[in-house]
Coordinates of C-alpha atoms in Angstrom, one line a residue:
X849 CA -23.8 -9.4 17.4
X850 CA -24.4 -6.1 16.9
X851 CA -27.7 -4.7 14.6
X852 CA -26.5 -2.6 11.3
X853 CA -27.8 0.6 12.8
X854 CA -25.7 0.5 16.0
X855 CA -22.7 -0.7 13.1
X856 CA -23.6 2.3 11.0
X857 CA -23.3 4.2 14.1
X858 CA -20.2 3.1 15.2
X859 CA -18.6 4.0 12.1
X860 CA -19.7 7.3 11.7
X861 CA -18.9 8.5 15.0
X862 CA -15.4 7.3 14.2
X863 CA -15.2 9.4 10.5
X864 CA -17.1 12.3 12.8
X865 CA -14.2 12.1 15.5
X866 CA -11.3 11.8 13.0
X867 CA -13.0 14.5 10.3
X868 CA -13.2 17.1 13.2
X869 CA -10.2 16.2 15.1
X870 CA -7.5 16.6 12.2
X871 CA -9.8 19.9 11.2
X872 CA -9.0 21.3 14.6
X873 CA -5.3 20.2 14.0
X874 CA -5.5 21.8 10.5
X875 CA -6.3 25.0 12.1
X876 CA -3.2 24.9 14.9
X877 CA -1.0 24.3 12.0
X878 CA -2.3 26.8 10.0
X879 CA -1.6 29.4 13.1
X880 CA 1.6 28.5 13.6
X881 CA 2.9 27.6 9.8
X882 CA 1.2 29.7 7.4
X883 CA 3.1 29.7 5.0
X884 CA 4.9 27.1 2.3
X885 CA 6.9 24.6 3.9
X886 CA 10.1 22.6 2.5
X887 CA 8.2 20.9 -0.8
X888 CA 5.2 22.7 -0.2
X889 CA 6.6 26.1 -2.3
X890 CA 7.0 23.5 -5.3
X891 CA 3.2 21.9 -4.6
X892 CA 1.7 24.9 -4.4
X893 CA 3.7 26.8 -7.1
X894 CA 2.2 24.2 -9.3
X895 CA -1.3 24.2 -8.6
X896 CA -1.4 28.1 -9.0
X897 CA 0.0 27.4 -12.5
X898 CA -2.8 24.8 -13.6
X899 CA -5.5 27.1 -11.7
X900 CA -4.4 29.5 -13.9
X901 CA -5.0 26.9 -16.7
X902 CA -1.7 26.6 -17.5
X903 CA -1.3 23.1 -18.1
X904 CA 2.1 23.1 -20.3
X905 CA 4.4 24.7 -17.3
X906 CA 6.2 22.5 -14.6
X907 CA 8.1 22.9 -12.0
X908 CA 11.5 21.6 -12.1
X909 CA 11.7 20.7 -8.6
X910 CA 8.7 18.4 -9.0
X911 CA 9.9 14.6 -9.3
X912 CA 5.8 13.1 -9.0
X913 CA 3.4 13.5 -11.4
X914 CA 1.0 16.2 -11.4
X915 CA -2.1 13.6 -9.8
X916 CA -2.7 16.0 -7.0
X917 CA -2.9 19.1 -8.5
X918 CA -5.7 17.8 -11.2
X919 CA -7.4 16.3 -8.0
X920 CA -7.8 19.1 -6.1
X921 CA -8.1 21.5 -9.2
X922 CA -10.9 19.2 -10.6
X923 CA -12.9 19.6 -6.9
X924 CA -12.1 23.0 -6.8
X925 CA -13.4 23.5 -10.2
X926 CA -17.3 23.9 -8.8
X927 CA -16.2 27.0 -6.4
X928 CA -14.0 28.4 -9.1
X929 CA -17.1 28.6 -11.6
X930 CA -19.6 30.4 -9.0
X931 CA -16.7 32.6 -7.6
X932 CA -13.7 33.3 -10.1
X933 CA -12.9 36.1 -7.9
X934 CA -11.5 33.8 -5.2
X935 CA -8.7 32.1 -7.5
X936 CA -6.2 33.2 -5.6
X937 CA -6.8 32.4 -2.2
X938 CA -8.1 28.4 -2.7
X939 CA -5.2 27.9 -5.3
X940 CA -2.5 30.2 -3.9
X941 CA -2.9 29.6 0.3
X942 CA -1.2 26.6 1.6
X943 CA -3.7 26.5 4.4
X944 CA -6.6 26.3 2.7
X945 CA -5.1 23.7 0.1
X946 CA -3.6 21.3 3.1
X947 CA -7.3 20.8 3.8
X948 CA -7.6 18.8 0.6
X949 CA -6.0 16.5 2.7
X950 CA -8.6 16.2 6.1
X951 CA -10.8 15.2 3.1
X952 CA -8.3 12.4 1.5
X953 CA -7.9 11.4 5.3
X954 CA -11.3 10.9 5.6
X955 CA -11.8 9.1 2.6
X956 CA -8.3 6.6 4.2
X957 CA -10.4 5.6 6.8
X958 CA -13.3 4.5 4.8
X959 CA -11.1 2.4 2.7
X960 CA -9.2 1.1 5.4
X961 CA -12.9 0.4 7.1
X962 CA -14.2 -1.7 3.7
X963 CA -10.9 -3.5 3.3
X964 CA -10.6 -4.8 7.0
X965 CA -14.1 -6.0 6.7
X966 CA -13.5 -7.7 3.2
X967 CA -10.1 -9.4 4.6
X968 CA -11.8 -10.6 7.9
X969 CA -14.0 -12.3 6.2
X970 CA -15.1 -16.0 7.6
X971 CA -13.4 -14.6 10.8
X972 CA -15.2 -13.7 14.0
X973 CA -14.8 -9.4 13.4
X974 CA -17.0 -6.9 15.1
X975 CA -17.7 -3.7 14.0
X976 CA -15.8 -1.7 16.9
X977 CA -12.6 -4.0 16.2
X978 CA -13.0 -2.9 12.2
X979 CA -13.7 0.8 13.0
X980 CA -10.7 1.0 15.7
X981 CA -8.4 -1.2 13.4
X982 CA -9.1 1.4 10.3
X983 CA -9.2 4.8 12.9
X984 CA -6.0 3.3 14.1
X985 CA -4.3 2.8 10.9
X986 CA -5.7 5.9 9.4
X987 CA -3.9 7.6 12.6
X988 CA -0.2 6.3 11.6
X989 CA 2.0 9.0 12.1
X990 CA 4.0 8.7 8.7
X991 CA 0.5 9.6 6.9
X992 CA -1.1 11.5 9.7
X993 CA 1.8 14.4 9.7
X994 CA 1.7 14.4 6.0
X995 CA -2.1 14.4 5.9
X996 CA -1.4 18.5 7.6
X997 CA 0.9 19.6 4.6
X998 CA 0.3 19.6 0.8
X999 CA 1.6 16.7 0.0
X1000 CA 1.1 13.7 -2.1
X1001 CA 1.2 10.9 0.3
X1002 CA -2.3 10.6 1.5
X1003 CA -3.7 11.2 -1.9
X1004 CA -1.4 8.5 -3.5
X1005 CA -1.8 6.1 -0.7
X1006 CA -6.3 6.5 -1.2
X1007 CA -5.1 5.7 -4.5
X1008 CA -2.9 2.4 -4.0
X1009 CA -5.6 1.1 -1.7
X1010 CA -9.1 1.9 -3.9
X1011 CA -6.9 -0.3 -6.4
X1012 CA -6.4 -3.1 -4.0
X1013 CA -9.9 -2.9 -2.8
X1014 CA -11.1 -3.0 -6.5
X1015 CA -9.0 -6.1 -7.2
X1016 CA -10.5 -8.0 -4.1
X1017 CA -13.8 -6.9 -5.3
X1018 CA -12.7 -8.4 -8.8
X1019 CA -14.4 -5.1 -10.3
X1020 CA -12.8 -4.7 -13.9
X1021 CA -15.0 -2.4 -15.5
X1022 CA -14.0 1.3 -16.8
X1023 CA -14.2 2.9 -12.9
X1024 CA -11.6 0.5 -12.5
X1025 CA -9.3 1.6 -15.3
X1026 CA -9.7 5.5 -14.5
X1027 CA -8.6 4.7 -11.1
X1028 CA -5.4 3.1 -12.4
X1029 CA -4.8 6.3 -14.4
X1030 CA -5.5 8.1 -11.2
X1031 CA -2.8 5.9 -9.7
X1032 CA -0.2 6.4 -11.7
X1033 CA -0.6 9.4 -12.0
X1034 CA -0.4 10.4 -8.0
X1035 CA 3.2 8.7 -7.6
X1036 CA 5.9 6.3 -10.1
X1037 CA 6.3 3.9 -7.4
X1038 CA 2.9 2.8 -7.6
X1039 CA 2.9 1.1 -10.6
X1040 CA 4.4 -1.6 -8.7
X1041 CA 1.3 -2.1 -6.7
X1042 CA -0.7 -2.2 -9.7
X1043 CA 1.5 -4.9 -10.9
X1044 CA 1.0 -6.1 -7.4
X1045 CA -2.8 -6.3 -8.1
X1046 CA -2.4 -7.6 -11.8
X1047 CA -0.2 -10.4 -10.4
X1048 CA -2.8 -11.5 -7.7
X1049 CA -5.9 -11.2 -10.3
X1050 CA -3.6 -13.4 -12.9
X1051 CA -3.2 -15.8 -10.3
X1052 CA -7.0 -15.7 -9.6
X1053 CA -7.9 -16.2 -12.9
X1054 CA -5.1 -19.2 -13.2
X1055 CA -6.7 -21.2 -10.1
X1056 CA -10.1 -20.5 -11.3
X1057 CA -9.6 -22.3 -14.7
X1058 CA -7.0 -25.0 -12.9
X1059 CA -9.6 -25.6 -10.2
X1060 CA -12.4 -26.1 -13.5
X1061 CA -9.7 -28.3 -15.0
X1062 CA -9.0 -30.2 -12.1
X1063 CA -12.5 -31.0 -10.8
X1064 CA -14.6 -31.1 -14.2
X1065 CA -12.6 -31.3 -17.5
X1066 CA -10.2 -34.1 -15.4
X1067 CA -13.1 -35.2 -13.0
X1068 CA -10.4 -35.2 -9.6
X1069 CA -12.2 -35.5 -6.2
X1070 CA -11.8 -32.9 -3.8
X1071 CA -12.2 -33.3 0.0
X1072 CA -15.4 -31.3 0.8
X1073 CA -18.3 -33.1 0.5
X1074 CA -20.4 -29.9 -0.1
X1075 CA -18.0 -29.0 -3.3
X1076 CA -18.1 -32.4 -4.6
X1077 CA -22.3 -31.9 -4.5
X1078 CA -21.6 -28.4 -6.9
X1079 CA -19.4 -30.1 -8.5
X1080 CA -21.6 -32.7 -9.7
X1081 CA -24.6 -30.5 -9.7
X1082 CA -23.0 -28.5 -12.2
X1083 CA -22.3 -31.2 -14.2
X1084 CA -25.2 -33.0 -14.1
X1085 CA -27.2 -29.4 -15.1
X1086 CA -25.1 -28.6 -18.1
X1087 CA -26.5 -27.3 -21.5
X1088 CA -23.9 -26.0 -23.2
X1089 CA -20.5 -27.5 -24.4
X1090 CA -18.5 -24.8 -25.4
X1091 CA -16.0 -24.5 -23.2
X1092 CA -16.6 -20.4 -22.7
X1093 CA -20.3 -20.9 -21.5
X1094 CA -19.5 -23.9 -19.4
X1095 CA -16.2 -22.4 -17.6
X1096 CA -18.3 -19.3 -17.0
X1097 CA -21.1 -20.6 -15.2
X1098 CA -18.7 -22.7 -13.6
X1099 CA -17.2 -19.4 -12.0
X1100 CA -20.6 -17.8 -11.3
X1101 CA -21.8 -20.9 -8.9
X1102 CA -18.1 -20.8 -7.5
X1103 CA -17.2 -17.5 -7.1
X1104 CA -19.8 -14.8 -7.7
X1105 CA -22.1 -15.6 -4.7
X1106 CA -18.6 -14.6 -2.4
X1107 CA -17.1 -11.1 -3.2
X1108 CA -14.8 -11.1 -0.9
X1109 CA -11.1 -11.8 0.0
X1110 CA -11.7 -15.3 1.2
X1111 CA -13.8 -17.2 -1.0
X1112 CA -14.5 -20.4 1.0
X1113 CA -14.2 -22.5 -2.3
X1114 CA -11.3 -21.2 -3.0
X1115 CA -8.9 -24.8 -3.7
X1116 CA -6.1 -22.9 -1.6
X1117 CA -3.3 -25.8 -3.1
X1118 CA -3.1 -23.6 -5.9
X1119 CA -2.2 -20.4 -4.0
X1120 CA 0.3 -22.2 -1.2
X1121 CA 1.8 -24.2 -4.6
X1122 CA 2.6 -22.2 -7.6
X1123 CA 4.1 -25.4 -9.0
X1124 CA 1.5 -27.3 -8.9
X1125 CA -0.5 -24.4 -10.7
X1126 CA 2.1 -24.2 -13.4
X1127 CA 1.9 -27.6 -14.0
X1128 CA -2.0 -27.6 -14.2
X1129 CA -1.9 -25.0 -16.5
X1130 CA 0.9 -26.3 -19.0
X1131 CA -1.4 -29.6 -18.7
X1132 CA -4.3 -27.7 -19.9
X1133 CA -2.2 -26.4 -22.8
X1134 CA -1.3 -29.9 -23.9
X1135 CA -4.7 -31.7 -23.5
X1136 CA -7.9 -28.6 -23.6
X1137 CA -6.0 -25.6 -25.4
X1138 CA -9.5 -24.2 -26.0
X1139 CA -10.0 -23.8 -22.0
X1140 CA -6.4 -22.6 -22.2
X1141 CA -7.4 -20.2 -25.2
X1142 CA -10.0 -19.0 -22.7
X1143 CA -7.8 -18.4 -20.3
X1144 CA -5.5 -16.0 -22.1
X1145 CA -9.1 -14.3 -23.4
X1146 CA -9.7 -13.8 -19.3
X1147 CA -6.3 -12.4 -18.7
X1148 CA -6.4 -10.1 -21.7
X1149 CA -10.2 -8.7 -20.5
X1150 CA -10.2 -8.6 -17.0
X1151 CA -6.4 -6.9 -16.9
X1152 CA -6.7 -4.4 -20.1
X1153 CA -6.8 -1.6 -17.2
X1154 CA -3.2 -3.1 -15.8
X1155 CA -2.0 -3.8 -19.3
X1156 CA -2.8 -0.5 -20.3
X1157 CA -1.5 1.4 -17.6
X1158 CA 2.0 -0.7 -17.9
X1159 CA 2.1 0.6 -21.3
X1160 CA 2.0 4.0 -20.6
X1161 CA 4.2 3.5 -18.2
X1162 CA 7.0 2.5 -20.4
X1163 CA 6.0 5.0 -22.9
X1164 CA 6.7 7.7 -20.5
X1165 CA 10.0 6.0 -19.6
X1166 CA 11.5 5.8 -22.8
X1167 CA 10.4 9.2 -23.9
X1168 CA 11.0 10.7 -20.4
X1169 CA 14.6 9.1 -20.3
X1170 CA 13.9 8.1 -16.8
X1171 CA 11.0 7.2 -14.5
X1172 CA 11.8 10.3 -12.8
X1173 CA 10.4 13.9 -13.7
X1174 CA 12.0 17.0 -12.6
X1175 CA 15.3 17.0 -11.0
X1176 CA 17.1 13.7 -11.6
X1177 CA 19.9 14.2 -9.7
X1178 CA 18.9 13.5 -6.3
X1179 CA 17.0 10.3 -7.4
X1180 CA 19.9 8.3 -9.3
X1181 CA 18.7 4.5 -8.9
X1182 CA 20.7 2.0 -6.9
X1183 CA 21.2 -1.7 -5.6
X1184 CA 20.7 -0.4 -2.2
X1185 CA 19.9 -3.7 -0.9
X1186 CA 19.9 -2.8 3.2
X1187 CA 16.5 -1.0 2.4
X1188 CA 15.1 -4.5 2.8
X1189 CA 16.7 -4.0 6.4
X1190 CA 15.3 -0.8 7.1
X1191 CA 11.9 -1.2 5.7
X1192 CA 11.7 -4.6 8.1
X1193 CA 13.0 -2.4 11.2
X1194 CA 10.1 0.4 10.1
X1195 CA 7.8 -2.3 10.0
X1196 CA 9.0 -4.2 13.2
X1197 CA 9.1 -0.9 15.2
X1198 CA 5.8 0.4 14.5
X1199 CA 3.9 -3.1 14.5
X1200 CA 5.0 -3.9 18.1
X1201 CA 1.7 -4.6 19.9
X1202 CA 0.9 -7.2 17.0
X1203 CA 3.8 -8.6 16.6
X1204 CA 4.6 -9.3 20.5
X1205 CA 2.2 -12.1 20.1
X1206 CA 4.2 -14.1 17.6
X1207 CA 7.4 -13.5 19.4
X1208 CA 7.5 -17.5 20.4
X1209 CA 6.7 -18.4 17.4
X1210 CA 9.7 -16.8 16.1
X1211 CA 12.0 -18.4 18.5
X1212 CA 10.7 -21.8 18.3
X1213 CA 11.7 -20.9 14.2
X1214 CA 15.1 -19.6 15.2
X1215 CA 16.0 -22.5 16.7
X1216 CA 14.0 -25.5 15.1
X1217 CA 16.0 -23.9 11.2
X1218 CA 19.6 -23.1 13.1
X1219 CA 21.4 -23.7 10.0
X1220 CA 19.3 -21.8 7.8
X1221 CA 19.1 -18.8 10.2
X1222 CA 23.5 -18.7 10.7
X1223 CA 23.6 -18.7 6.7
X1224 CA 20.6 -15.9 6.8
X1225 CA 22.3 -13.8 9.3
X1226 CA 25.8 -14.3 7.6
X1227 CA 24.0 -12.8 5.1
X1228 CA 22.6 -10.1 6.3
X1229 CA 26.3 -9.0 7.8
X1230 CA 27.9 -9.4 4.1
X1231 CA 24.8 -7.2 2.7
X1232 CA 25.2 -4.5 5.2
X1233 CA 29.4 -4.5 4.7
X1234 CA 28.5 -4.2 0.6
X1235 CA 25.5 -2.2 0.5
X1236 CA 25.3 0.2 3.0
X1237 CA 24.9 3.6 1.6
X1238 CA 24.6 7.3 2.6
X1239 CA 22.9 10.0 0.5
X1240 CA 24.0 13.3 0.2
X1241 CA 21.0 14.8 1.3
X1242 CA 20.8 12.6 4.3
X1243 CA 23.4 14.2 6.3
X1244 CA 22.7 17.9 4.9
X1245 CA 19.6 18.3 6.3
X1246 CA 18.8 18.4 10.0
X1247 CA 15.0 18.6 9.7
X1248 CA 14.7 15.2 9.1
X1249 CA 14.8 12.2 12.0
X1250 CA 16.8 10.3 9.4
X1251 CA 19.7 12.3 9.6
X1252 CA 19.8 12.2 13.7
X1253 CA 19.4 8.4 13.3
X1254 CA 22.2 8.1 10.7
X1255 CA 24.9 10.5 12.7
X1256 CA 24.3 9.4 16.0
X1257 CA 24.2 5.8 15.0
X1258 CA 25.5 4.3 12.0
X1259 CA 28.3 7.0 11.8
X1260 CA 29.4 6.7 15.8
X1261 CA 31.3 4.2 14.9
X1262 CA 32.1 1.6 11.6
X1263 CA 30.4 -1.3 13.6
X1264 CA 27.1 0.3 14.9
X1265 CA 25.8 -0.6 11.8
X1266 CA 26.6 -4.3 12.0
X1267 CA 25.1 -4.9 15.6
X1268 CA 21.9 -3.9 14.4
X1269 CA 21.9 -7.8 12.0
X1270 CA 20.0 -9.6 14.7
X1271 CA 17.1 -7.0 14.9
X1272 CA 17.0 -6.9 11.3
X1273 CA 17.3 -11.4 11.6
X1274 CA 14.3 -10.8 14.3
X1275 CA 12.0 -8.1 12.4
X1276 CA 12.6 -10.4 9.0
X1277 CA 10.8 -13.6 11.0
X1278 CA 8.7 -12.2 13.0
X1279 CA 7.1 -10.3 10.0
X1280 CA 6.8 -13.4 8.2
X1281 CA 5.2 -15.5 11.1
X1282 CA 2.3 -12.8 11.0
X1283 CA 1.8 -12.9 7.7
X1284 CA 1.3 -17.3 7.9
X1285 CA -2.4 -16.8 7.2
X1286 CA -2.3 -15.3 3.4
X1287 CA -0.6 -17.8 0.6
X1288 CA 2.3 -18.7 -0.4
X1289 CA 1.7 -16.4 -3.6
X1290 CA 0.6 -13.5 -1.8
X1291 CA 3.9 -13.3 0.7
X1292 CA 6.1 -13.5 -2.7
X1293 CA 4.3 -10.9 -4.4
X1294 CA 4.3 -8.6 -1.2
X1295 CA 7.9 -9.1 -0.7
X1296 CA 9.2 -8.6 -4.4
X1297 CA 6.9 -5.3 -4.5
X1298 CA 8.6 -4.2 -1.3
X1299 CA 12.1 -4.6 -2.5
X1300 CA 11.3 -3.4 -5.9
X1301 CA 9.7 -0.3 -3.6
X1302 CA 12.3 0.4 -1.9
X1303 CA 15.8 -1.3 -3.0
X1304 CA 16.3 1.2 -6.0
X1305 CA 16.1 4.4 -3.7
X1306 CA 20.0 5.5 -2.3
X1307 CA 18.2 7.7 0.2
X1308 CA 17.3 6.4 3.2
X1309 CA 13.4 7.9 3.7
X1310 CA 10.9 6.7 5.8
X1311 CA 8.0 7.8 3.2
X1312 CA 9.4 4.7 1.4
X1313 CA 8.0 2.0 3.7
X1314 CA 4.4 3.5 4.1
X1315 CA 2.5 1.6 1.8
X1316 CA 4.5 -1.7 2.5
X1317 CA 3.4 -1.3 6.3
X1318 CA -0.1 -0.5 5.3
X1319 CA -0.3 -3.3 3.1
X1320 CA 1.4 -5.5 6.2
X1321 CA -0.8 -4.1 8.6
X1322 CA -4.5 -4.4 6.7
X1323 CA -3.8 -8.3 6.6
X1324 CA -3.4 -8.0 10.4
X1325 CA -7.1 -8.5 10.8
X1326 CA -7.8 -10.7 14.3
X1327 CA -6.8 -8.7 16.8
X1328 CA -7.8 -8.0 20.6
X1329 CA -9.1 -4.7 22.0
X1330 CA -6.2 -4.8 24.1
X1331 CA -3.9 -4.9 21.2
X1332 CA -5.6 -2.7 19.9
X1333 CA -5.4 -0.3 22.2
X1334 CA -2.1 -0.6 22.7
X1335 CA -1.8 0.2 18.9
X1336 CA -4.1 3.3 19.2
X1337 CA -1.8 5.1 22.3
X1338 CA 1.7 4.2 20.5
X1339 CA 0.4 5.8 17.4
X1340 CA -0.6 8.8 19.4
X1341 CA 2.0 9.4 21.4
X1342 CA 4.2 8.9 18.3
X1343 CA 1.9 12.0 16.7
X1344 CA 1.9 14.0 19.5
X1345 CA 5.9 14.2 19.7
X1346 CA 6.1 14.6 16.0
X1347 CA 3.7 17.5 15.8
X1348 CA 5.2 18.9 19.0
X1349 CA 8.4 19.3 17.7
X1350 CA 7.3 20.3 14.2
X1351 CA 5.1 23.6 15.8
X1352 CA 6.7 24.0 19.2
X1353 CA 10.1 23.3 18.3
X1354 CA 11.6 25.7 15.6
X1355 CA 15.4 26.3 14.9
X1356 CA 17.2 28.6 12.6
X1357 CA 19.9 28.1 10.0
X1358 CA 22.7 30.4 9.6
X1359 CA 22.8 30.8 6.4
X1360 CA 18.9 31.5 5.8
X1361 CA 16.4 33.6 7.2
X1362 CA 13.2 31.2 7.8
X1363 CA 12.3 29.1 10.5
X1364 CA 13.0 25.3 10.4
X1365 CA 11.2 22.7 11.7
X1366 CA 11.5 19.0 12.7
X1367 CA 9.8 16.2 10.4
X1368 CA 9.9 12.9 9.3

């Protein structure tokens, strides 16, 4: 085992190597592209007009909220104060405001770092395996090539995943509420991962008083000796008989001493068996509505910062008229229901090297549920035959892979999109398999934020599935160095072809002047 120095050491030589290397990146890029790219005349256009402290102006063209711009405006506030005079180039040069994101980067791998650790918790995990899983994940290409543009994408991912981190860390105070703002504010979509964590914090809070229920109130044996002996230490020790005091110290002994993901107290029936839990809790209703009083109390403190950023939320939806801002008209919502598909593919594709391992696995599944995989895969065909769909900004713009994918595949012929049902059947297991470790509760709550992610969007966009495979891929936590590894040259390849094409690689359109360049 390694001493906390030589840990230390290890993971800053890893923020040193990916701080530097994307800065030396930056600089290429900033060569070869100086000037506003696709979305990046919008971005930038926007944070000239709040540096200029106009706050009451927007750009049309912008469909995200304006998180970025008051992120980097509010870290660029210190230089502005000591030297006004350069305004114009820190708020009006795309180079120089692309480095915002080297910094965001950085910050992504420090998350990444704290949230493997917390997640392999009670598993065997050395600090090279967490410092090359969270330089590796920091290093996907979908967020690496963004991370050299001005874009949102990095900033709202730090965002999505200091939420997550919080929730784990069961931190509920006012930091934590900002950071929702923060959140929201960075991308829509996101408030479905905030429901994400509200969801798994209601469900803590639910076990927690079940578990009290169960093993106090009800005085029902559990199977480890050592709980049993806190169990009936507690009891024997208690002083006060309101329920409040008593449940609370309950959760301090049971909880409190482990702030991590993977509380070894945990009753884990209660997570693998939502009924069950319901059932607890209606119980509690009927026969100690004080503890269930207590319960809603709980809820209501622990998740004002959820509640009141769901509030908000559907304030600015019903006086926005839509979830969108800017131009509507390219984000009409839809029951696109073959993003499911693609975002599996995406997922599949890009977790290869971890996923190879459960490859048996998923054909000892295939064949052990034969009747339940024919009636998935029939589905899957009648899905794809009713809700395939093409945007029309998908084939009028050649600068994105999509479009390259969707002409030279799904329109080739009617059928090349149905022969792709077993991969999809494949991808759809196999991501399931590796995800047998968390609950029950988590997997639901992870798929119904993917599809509610991703199913309302007509356009096919890979930006779509980056924070589903991130989530995916953090709860990937045991692997080998040579999976690893494997990970680690994929992803660079990957990054090296992309950024290739997009500097080396330039083509012209007839009808406009500029330069165009590949990009996701």
């Amino acid at each position: 085992m390694k001493r906390p120095s030589q840990s230390v050491g290890i993971f800053l030589s890893c923020v040193a190597a990916l701080f530097s290397g994307t800065v030396l990146i930056h600089i290429l890029v900033g060569s070869i592209v100086p000037n506003v790219y696709m979305d990046e005349i919008f971005h930038v256009d926007q944070m000239q007009r709040y540096c200029a402290g106009n706050f009451t102006s927007w750009n049309a063209k912008i469909t995200t909220p304006p998180g970025l711009y008051l992120t980097c405006l509010l870290l660029l506030k210190p230089v502005l104060w000591f030297l006004p005079s350069s305004s114009h180039i820190a708020c009006g040069t795309p180079v120089v405001l692309r480095y915002f994101n080297a910094l965001f980067l950085t910050i992504l791998f420090c998350l990444y770092f704290a949230l493997f650790r917390l997640l392999s918790a009670g598993r065997p995990c050395s600090s090279v395996i967490l410092s090359v899983s969270a330089l590796n994940l920091t290093l996907f290409p979908l967020c690496y090539f963004f991370s050299f543009l001005f874009y949102t994408d990095v900033l709202s991912l730090n965002s999505v995943l200091l939420c997550y981190l919080l929730q784990i860390r069961r931190h509920h105070h006012w930091s934590a509420v900002l950071e929702k703002f923060i959140l929201a504010f960075s991308r829509q979509t996101n408030i479905i991962w905030v429901a994400f964590c509200a969801a798994l914090t209601i469900v803590d809070l639910a076990a927690l008083h079940a578990e009290y229920f169960a093993l106090v109130v009800k005085n029902t044996h559990d199977d480890s000796p050592r709980l049993d002996a806190k169990i009936a230490s507690f009891k024997k020790n208690r002083q006060n008989p309101h329920v409040r005091s008593d449940f609370n110290r309950f959760a301090r002994e049971k909880y409190d001493s482990s702030r991590d993901a993977s509380c070894e107290n945990c009753v884990v029936d209660f997570y693998d068996k939502p009924l069950l839990l319901l059932r607890t809790l209606k119980e509690i209703y009927e026969k100690k509505f004080s503890l269930f009083v207590n319960f809603i109390i709980t809820v209501l403190s622990r998740c004002f910062g959820y509640i009141l950023v769901g509030f908000l939320a559907i304030i600015f939806v019903f006086y926005n008229g839509s979830i969108v801002l800017g131009d509507r008209s390219a984000h009409q919502g839809s029951l696109h229901l073959v993003q499911i598909f693609y975002c599996a593919g995406f997922i599949f594709c890009f977790g290869f090297p971890i996923l190879s391992s459960f490859f048996k696995n998923v054909f000892n599944r295939l064949r052990k549920h034969g009747l339940f995989t024919r009636a998935l895969f029939v589905s899957i065909l009648v899905i794809i035959y009713h809700f395939t769909m093409d945007h029309p900004y998908l084939l009028a713009d050649n600068r994105h892979f999509t479009f390259y994918i969707w002409r030279r595949w799904f329109q080739y012929h009617k059928f090349m999109k149905y022969l792709l049902a077993p991969a999809y059947l494949f991808a759809l297991y196999a991501i399931i398999a590796s995800l047998h470790v968390q609950s029950f509760i988590w997997r639901f709550f992870f798929v119904t934020c993917c599809i509610l992610v991703t199913v309302p969007n007509r356009l096919l966009e890979f930006r779509y599935f980056l924070i589903p495979y991130v989530m995916w891929r953090l709860h990937q936590t045991s692997q080998s160095k040579q999976v690893l590894l494997m990970e680690f040259c994929v992803y660079a390849v990957v990054n090296t072809v992309i950024l290739y094409l997009f500097l080396f690689k330039p083509f012209r359109w007839a009808n406009e002047s500029g330069l165009q360049r590949f990009m996701w």
